[in-house]
PDB file of C-alpha atoms in Angstrom:
ATOM      1  CA  MET Q   1     -12.484  -9.688  21.147  1.00  0.00           C
ATOM      2  CA  ARG Q   2     -12.363  -8.954  17.427  1.00  0.00           C
ATOM      3  CA  SER Q   3     -11.111 -11.617  15.062  1.00  0.00           C
ATOM      4  CA  ASN Q   4      -7.997 -11.147  12.946  1.00  0.00           C
ATOM      5  CA  LEU Q   5     -10.272 -11.021   9.907  1.00  0.00           C
ATOM      6  CA  GLN Q   6     -12.226  -8.149  11.496  1.00  0.00           C
ATOM      7  CA  ILE Q   7      -9.000  -6.272  12.294  1.00  0.00           C
ATOM      8  CA  ALA Q   8      -7.799  -6.501   8.683  1.00  0.00           C
ATOM      9  CA  SER Q   9     -11.256  -5.604   7.389  1.00  0.00           C
ATOM     10  CA  GLU Q  10     -11.352  -2.532   9.653  1.00  0.00           C
ATOM     11  CA  HIS Q  11      -7.936  -1.436   8.325  1.00  0.00           C
ATOM     12  CA  TYR Q  12      -9.296  -1.512   4.749  1.00  0.00           C
ATOM     13  CA  ALA Q  13     -12.460   0.342   5.809  1.00  0.00           C
ATOM     14  CA  ALA Q  14     -10.329   3.063   7.462  1.00  0.00           C
ATOM     15  CA  SER Q  15      -8.187   3.246   4.307  1.00  0.00           C
ATOM     16  CA  GLY Q  16     -11.304   3.789   2.212  1.00  0.00           C
ATOM     17  CA  ARG Q  17     -12.217   6.745   4.470  1.00  0.00           C
ATOM     18  CA  GLY Q  18      -8.692   8.184   4.353  1.00  0.00           C
ATOM     19  CA  ASP Q  19      -8.452   7.628   8.135  1.00  0.00           C
ATOM     20  CA  ILE Q  20      -4.747   7.057   8.826  1.00  0.00           C
ATOM     21  CA  ALA Q  21      -5.259   6.924  12.607  1.00  0.00           C
ATOM     22  CA  GLY Q  22      -7.854   4.196  12.081  1.00  0.00           C
ATOM     23  CA  MET Q  23      -5.523   2.354   9.723  1.00  0.00           C
ATOM     24  CA  MET Q  24      -2.759   2.355  12.346  1.00  0.00           C
ATOM     25  CA  ALA Q  25      -4.999   1.658  15.364  1.00  0.00           C
ATOM     26  CA  ASP Q  26      -4.192  -2.066  15.465  1.00  0.00           C
ATOM     27  CA  VAL Q  27      -0.593  -1.947  14.213  1.00  0.00           C
ATOM     28  CA  ALA Q  28       1.878  -3.188  16.838  1.00  0.00           C
ATOM     29  CA  PRO Q  29       4.692  -0.789  17.830  1.00  0.00           C
ATOM     30  CA  ASP Q  30       7.255  -3.179  16.317  1.00  0.00           C
ATOM     31  CA  ALA Q  31       5.220  -4.330  13.288  1.00  0.00           C
ATOM     32  CA  ARG Q  32       7.264  -5.044  10.147  1.00  0.00           C
ATOM     33  CA  TRP Q  33       5.597  -3.560   7.048  1.00  0.00           C
ATOM     34  CA  THR Q  34       7.154  -4.533   3.698  1.00  0.00           C
ATOM     35  CA  GLU Q  35       6.428  -2.851   0.384  1.00  0.00           C
ATOM     36  CA  MET Q  36       7.815  -4.651  -2.694  1.00  0.00           C
ATOM     37  CA  ALA Q  37      11.089  -3.744  -4.354  1.00  0.00           C
ATOM     38  CA  GLY Q  38      10.256  -1.570  -7.351  1.00  0.00           C
ATOM     39  CA  PHE Q  39       7.268   0.037  -5.614  1.00  0.00           C
ATOM     40  CA  PRO Q  40       7.459   3.812  -4.878  1.00  0.00           C
ATOM     41  CA  CYS Q  41       7.828   3.248  -1.114  1.00  0.00           C
ATOM     42  CA  ALA Q  42       9.765  -0.028  -1.256  1.00  0.00           C
ATOM     43  CA  GLY Q  43      11.382  -1.295   1.903  1.00  0.00           C
ATOM     44  CA  THR Q  44      10.546  -2.676   5.303  1.00  0.00           C
ATOM     45  CA  TRP Q  45       9.283  -0.119   7.785  1.00  0.00           C
ATOM     46  CA  ILE Q  46       9.040  -0.771  11.526  1.00  0.00           C
ATOM     47  CA  GLY Q  47       6.144   0.567  13.588  1.00  0.00           C
ATOM     48  CA  PRO Q  48       3.275   2.940  12.844  1.00  0.00           C
ATOM     49  CA  ALA Q  49       5.342   6.145  12.597  1.00  0.00           C
ATOM     50  CA  GLN Q  50       7.676   4.745   9.922  1.00  0.00           C
ATOM     51  CA  ILE Q  51       4.773   3.145   8.065  1.00  0.00           C
ATOM     52  CA  VAL Q  52       2.865   6.419   7.901  1.00  0.00           C
ATOM     53  CA  GLU Q  53       5.955   8.459   6.951  1.00  0.00           C
ATOM     54  CA  HIS Q  54       7.404   6.109   4.319  1.00  0.00           C
ATOM     55  CA  VAL Q  55       4.243   4.588   2.863  1.00  0.00           C
ATOM     56  CA  PHE Q  56       1.018   6.525   3.350  1.00  0.00           C
ATOM     57  CA  ARG Q  57       2.472  10.056   3.190  1.00  0.00           C
ATOM     58  CA  VAL Q  58       4.419   9.124   0.047  1.00  0.00           C
ATOM     59  CA  LEU Q  59       1.392   7.627  -1.688  1.00  0.00           C
ATOM     60  CA  GLY Q  60      -0.909  10.461  -0.579  1.00  0.00           C
ATOM     61  CA  GLY Q  61       1.581  13.119  -1.622  1.00  0.00           C
ATOM     62  CA  GLU Q  62       2.596  11.736  -5.008  1.00  0.00           C
ATOM     63  CA  TRP Q  63      -0.682  10.269  -6.293  1.00  0.00           C
ATOM     64  CA  ASP Q  64      -4.177  11.617  -6.918  1.00  0.00           C
ATOM     65  CA  ASP Q  65      -7.042   9.378  -5.852  1.00  0.00           C
ATOM     66  CA  TYR Q  66      -4.693   6.536  -4.856  1.00  0.00           C
ATOM     67  CA  ARG Q  67      -6.692   3.625  -3.519  1.00  0.00           C
ATOM     68  CA  MET Q  68      -6.764  -0.085  -2.896  1.00  0.00           C
ATOM     69  CA  THR Q  69     -10.050  -1.690  -3.889  1.00  0.00           C
ATOM     70  CA  LEU Q  70     -10.481  -4.871  -1.864  1.00  0.00           C
ATOM     71  CA  GLU Q  71     -12.151  -7.763  -3.671  1.00  0.00           C
ATOM     72  CA  SER Q  72     -11.698 -10.578  -1.164  1.00  0.00           C
ATOM     73  CA  LEU Q  73     -10.305 -11.217   2.273  1.00  0.00           C
ATOM     74  CA  ILE Q  74      -9.149 -14.736   3.093  1.00  0.00           C
ATOM     75  CA  ASP Q  75      -9.131 -15.869   6.713  1.00  0.00           C
ATOM     76  CA  GLY Q  76      -6.115 -18.018   7.511  1.00  0.00           C
ATOM     77  CA  GLY Q  77      -6.240 -17.491  11.270  1.00  0.00           C
ATOM     78  CA  ASP Q  78      -3.038 -15.637  12.182  1.00  0.00           C
ATOM     79  CA  CYS Q  79      -2.476 -14.941   8.474  1.00  0.00           C
ATOM     80  CA  ILE Q  80      -5.038 -12.905   6.530  1.00  0.00           C
ATOM     81  CA  VAL Q  81      -4.772 -12.342   2.775  1.00  0.00           C
ATOM     82  CA  GLY Q  82      -6.350  -9.362   1.024  1.00  0.00           C
ATOM     83  CA  ILE Q  83      -6.749  -9.445  -2.761  1.00  0.00           C
ATOM     84  CA  GLY Q  84      -7.706  -6.477  -4.904  1.00  0.00           C
ATOM     85  CA  SER Q  85      -6.445  -3.696  -7.147  1.00  0.00           C
ATOM     86  CA  TYR Q  86      -4.516  -0.473  -6.734  1.00  0.00           C
ATOM     87  CA  SER Q  87      -5.471   2.565  -8.783  1.00  0.00           C
ATOM     88  CA  GLY Q  88      -4.510   6.206  -8.943  1.00  0.00           C
ATOM     89  CA  THR Q  89      -2.940   8.921 -11.071  1.00  0.00           C
ATOM     90  CA  TYR Q  90       0.688   9.890 -10.603  1.00  0.00           C
ATOM     91  CA  LYS Q  91       0.773  13.670 -10.121  1.00  0.00           C
ATOM     92  CA  ARG Q  92       4.076  14.380 -11.931  1.00  0.00           C
ATOM     93  CA  THR Q  93       3.070  12.580 -15.144  1.00  0.00           C
ATOM     94  CA  GLY Q  94      -0.720  12.680 -15.080  1.00  0.00           C
ATOM     95  CA  ARG Q  95      -0.730   8.971 -15.899  1.00  0.00           C
ATOM     96  CA  ALA Q  96      -3.263   6.645 -14.346  1.00  0.00           C
ATOM     97  CA  MET Q  97      -2.496   3.095 -13.317  1.00  0.00           C
ATOM     98  CA  GLN Q  98      -4.343   0.037 -12.155  1.00  0.00           C
ATOM     99  CA  ALA Q  99      -2.485  -2.994 -10.812  1.00  0.00           C
ATOM    100  CA  ARG Q 100      -3.556  -6.206  -9.100  1.00  0.00           C
ATOM    101  CA  VAL Q 101      -2.340  -6.560  -5.518  1.00  0.00           C
ATOM    102  CA  THR Q 102      -2.195  -9.082  -2.712  1.00  0.00           C
ATOM    103  CA  HIS Q 103      -1.527  -8.168   0.912  1.00  0.00           C
ATOM    104  CA  VAL Q 104      -0.415 -10.762   3.454  1.00  0.00           C
ATOM    105  CA  TRP Q 105      -1.166  -9.772   7.053  1.00  0.00           C
ATOM    106  CA  ARG Q 106       0.287 -11.462  10.135  1.00  0.00           C
ATOM    107  CA  LEU Q 107      -1.485 -10.931  13.427  1.00  0.00           C
ATOM    108  CA  ALA Q 108      -0.794 -11.896  17.032  1.00  0.00           C
ATOM    109  CA  GLY Q 109      -2.590 -10.932  20.233  1.00  0.00           C
ATOM    110  CA  GLY Q 110      -5.081  -8.719  18.423  1.00  0.00           C
ATOM    111  CA  LYS Q 111      -2.345  -6.661  16.726  1.00  0.00           C
ATOM    112  CA  ILE Q 112      -0.946  -6.459  13.215  1.00  0.00           C
ATOM    113  CA  VAL Q 113       2.658  -7.624  13.550  1.00  0.00           C
ATOM    114  CA  GLY Q 114       3.535  -8.058   9.888  1.00  0.00           C
ATOM    115  CA  PHE Q 115       2.429  -6.968   6.448  1.00  0.00           C
ATOM    116  CA  GLU Q 116       3.811  -7.822   3.028  1.00  0.00           C
ATOM    117  CA  GLN Q 117       2.651  -6.444  -0.311  1.00  0.00           C
ATOM    118  CA  PHE Q 118       2.788  -8.225  -3.685  1.00  0.00           C
ATOM    119  CA  THR Q 119       1.905  -6.190  -6.781  1.00  0.00           C
ATOM    120  CA  ASP Q 120       2.840  -5.613 -10.407  1.00  0.00           C
ATOM    121  CA  THR Q 121       5.399  -2.894  -9.844  1.00  0.00           C
ATOM    122  CA  LEU Q 122       5.993  -2.464 -13.596  1.00  0.00           C
ATOM    123  CA  LEU Q 123       2.472  -1.088 -14.059  1.00  0.00           C
ATOM    124  CA  VAL Q 124       3.088   1.396 -11.234  1.00  0.00           C
ATOM    125  CA  ALA Q 125       6.512   2.358 -12.628  1.00  0.00           C
ATOM    126  CA  ARG Q 126       5.049   2.978 -16.094  1.00  0.00           C
ATOM    127  CA  ALA Q 127       2.603   5.506 -14.640  1.00  0.00           C
ATOM    128  CA  MET Q 128       5.510   7.238 -12.889  1.00  0.00           C
ATOM    129  CA  GLN Q 129       7.805   7.322 -15.929  1.00  0.00           C
ATOM    130  CA  ILE Q 130       8.293  10.665 -17.617  1.00  0.00           C
ATOM    131  CA  ASP Q 131       8.425  10.331 -21.404  1.00  0.00           C
ATOM    132  CA  ARG Q 132      11.982  10.666 -22.695  1.00  0.00           C
ATOM    133  CA  ALA Q 133      10.809  12.853 -25.602  1.00  0.00           C
ATOM    134  CA  ALA Q 134       8.967  15.215 -23.250  1.00  0.00           C
ATOM    135  CA  ARG Q 135      11.936  15.323 -20.886  1.00  0.00           C
ATOM    136  CA  ASP Q 136      14.418  15.955 -23.734  1.00  0.00           C
ATOM    137  CA  SER Q 137      12.290  18.752 -25.238  1.00  0.00           C
ATOM    138  CA  SER Q 138      12.208  20.607 -21.939  1.00  0.00           C
ATOM    139  CA  HIS Q 139      16.012  21.106 -21.998  1.00  0.00           C
TER     140      HIS Q 139
END
């Protein structure tokens, strides 16, 4: 049986390949996935279908080259912590961003049952913000 650390590591590897099915392979049907308030897909989503629809489709559709670069993975048994950086370019503004991020994974019975994201949402919001001057001149 794979360890919880291996399961989280495999999720990040699948993410790096753009393999959504691989990313969701070990997510429990009732997993609670929480993206921070202020983040583009903020909220708590339940189960793989909601997670894909409200998180990964949003990020893939609104950002170019959006990625999470993992720097370290900390094994806390049933709680795994991933530390790294987000990067990407917001399509509507053409602005790039890079923000530090921490993911807290909760696992039980070989399945991901919980996920919570912590990141600097201001850096993400700045990349998404349309300049007032540019917006005003278009009217």
